[in-house]
Short mmCIF file of C-alpha atoms in Angstrom, two decimals:
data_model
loop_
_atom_site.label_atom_id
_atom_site.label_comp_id
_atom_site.label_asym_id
_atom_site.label_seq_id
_atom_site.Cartn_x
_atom_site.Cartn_y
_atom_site.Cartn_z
CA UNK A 164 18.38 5.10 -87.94
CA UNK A 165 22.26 3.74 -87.88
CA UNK A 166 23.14 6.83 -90.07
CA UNK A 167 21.44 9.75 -87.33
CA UNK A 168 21.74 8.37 -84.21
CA UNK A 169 24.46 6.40 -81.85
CA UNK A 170 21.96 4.05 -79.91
CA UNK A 171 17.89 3.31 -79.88
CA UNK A 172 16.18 2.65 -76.26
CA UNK A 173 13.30 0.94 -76.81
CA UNK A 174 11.32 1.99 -73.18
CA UNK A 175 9.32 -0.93 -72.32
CA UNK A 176 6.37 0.88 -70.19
CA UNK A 177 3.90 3.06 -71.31
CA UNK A 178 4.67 7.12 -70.61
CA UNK A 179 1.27 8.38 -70.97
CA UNK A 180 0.69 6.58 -67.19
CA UNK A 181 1.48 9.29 -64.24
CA UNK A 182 4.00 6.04 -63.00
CA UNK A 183 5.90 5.81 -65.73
CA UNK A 184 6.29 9.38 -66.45
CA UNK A 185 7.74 9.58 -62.96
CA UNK A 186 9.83 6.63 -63.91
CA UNK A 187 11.07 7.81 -66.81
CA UNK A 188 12.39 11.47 -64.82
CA UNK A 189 14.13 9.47 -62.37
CA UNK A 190 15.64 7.46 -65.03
CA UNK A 191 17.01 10.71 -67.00
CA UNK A 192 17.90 12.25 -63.63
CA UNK A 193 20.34 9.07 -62.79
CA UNK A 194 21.45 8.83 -66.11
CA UNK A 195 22.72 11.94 -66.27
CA UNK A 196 24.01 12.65 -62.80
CA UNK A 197 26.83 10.21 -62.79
CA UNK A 198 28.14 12.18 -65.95
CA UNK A 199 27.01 16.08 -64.76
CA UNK A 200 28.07 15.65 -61.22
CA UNK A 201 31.38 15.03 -59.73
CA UNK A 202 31.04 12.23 -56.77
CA UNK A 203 32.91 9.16 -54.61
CA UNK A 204 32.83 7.44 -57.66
CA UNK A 205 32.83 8.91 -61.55
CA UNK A 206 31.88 7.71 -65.15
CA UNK A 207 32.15 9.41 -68.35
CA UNK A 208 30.61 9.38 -71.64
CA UNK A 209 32.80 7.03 -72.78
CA UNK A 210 31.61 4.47 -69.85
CA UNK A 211 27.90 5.37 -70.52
CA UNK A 212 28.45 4.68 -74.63
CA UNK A 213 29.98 0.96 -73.63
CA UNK A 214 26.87 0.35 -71.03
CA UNK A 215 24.46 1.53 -73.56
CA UNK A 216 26.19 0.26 -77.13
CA UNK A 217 26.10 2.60 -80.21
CA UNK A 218 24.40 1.44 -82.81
CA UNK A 219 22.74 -0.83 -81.75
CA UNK A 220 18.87 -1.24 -80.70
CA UNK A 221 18.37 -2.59 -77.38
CA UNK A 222 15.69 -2.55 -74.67
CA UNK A 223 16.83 -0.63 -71.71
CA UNK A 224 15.53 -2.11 -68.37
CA UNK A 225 15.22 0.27 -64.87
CA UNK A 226 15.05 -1.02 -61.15
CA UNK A 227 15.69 1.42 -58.30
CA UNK A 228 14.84 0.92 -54.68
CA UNK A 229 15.87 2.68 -51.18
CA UNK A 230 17.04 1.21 -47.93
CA UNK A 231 18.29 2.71 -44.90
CA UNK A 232 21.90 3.41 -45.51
CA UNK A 233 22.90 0.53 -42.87
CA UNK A 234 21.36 -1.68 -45.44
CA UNK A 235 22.98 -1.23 -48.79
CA UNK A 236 22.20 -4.93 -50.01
CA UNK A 237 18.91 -4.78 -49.11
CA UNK A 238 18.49 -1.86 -51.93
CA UNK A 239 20.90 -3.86 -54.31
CA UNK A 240 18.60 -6.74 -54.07
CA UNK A 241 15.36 -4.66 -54.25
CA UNK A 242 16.69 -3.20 -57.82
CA UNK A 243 17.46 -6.71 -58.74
CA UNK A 244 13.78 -8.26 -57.93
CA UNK A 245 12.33 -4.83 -59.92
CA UNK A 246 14.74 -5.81 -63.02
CA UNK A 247 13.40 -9.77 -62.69
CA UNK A 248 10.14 -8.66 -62.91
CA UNK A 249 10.85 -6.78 -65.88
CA UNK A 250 12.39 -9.66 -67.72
CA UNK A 251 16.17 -9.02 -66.76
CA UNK A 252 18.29 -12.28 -67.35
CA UNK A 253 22.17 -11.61 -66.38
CA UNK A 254 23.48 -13.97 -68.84
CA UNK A 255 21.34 -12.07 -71.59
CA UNK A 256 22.61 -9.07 -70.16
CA UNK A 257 24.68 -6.19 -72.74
CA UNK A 258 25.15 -3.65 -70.29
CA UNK A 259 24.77 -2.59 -66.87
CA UNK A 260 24.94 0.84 -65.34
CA UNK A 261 24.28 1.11 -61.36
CA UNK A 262 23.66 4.72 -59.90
CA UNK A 263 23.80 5.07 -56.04
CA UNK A 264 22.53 7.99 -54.41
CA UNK A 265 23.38 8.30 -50.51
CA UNK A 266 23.95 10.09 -47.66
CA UNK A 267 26.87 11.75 -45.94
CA UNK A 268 27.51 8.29 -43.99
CA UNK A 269 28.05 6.29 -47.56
CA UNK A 270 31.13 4.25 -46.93
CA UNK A 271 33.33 2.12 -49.78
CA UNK A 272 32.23 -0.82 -47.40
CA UNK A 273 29.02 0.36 -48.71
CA UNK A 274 30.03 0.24 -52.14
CA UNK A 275 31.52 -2.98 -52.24
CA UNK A 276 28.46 -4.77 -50.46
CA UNK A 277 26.27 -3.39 -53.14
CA UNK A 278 28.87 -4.34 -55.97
CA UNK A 279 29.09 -7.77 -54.52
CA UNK A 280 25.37 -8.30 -55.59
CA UNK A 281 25.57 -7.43 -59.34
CA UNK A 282 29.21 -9.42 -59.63
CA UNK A 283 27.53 -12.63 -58.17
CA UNK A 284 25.21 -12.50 -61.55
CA UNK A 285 26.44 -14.87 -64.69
CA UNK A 286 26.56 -11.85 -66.55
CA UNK A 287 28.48 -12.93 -69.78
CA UNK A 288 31.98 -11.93 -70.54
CA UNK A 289 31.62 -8.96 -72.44
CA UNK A 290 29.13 -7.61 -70.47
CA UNK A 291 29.87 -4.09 -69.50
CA UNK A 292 29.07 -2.84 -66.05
CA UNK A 293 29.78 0.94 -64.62
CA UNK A 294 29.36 1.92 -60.96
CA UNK A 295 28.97 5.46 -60.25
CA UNK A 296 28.09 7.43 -56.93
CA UNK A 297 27.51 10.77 -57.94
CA UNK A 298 27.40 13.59 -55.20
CA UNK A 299 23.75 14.57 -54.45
CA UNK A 300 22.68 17.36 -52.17
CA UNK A 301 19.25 15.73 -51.35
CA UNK A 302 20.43 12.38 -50.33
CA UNK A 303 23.25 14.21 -48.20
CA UNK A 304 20.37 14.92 -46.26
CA UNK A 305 18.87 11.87 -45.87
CA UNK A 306 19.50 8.33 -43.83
CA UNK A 307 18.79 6.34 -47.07
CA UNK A 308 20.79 4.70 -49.95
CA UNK A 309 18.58 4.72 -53.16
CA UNK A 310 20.38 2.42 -55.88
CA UNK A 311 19.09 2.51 -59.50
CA UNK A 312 20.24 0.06 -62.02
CA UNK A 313 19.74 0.33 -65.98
CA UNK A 314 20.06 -2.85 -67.80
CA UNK A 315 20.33 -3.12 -71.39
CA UNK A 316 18.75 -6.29 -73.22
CA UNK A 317 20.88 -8.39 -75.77
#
């Protein structure tokens, strides 16, 4: 596979479940927003490929969870629980890529209460962890902050 493709995601739920299918659109929706859509804060490619690895076969973890946007942390640690469940273990971590969708009302304050959460992990050193906040015209519209976190598996 090394010689056709960049990176393997090995997707540890089962799609043929109505759940997972709907997991598995918000995942590709968040995973390519942050690069599609111009926002607060921006990635590129180039930030997705060190999240993600190339080359390299890995299984790709998902957490996402809303809050009312007075309560950013309260999301951050909702995503967190969802990963734990999952089998997530910062210090096993290879990559980490956290979306945030939010309303008109999203602050930087916002931003770095939510960050705080995910640098308080013992990820290792060369972990590699992107923050994007892309702009969204449906959570504009809304009074919640909806974080989503992909975590890739060493």
């Amino acid at each position: 596979l090394r010689s056709v493709c960049d990176c393997l995601l090995d997707w540890p739920s089962d799609p043929v479940l109505p759940d997972d299918i709907s997991r598995l659109a918000l995942a590709a929706s968040d995973w390519l927003s942050p690069v599609l859509n111009a926002g607060l804060i921006c990635i590129d490619v180039v930030d997705i490929a060190g999240v993600f690895g190339r080359g390299e076969a890995r299984t790709l973890l998902m957490g996402s969870a809303s809050a009312p946007n007075d309560q950013p942390v309260v999301a951050a640690h909702a995503v967190l629980a969802n990963l734990r469940a999952q089998g997530f273990i910062a210090n096993q971590c290879r990559g980490l890529l956290v979306v945030i969708r939010a309303g008109l009302d999203f602050t930087l304050k916002h931003l770095e209460d939510i960050d705080a959460v995910f640098q308080a992990l013992p990820f290792p050193d060369a972990v590699t962890r992107a923050m994007s906040v892309p702009d969204d015209q449906e959570s504009a519209k809304k009074s919640l902050i909806r974080v989503t976190a992909f975590a890739m598996k060493s």
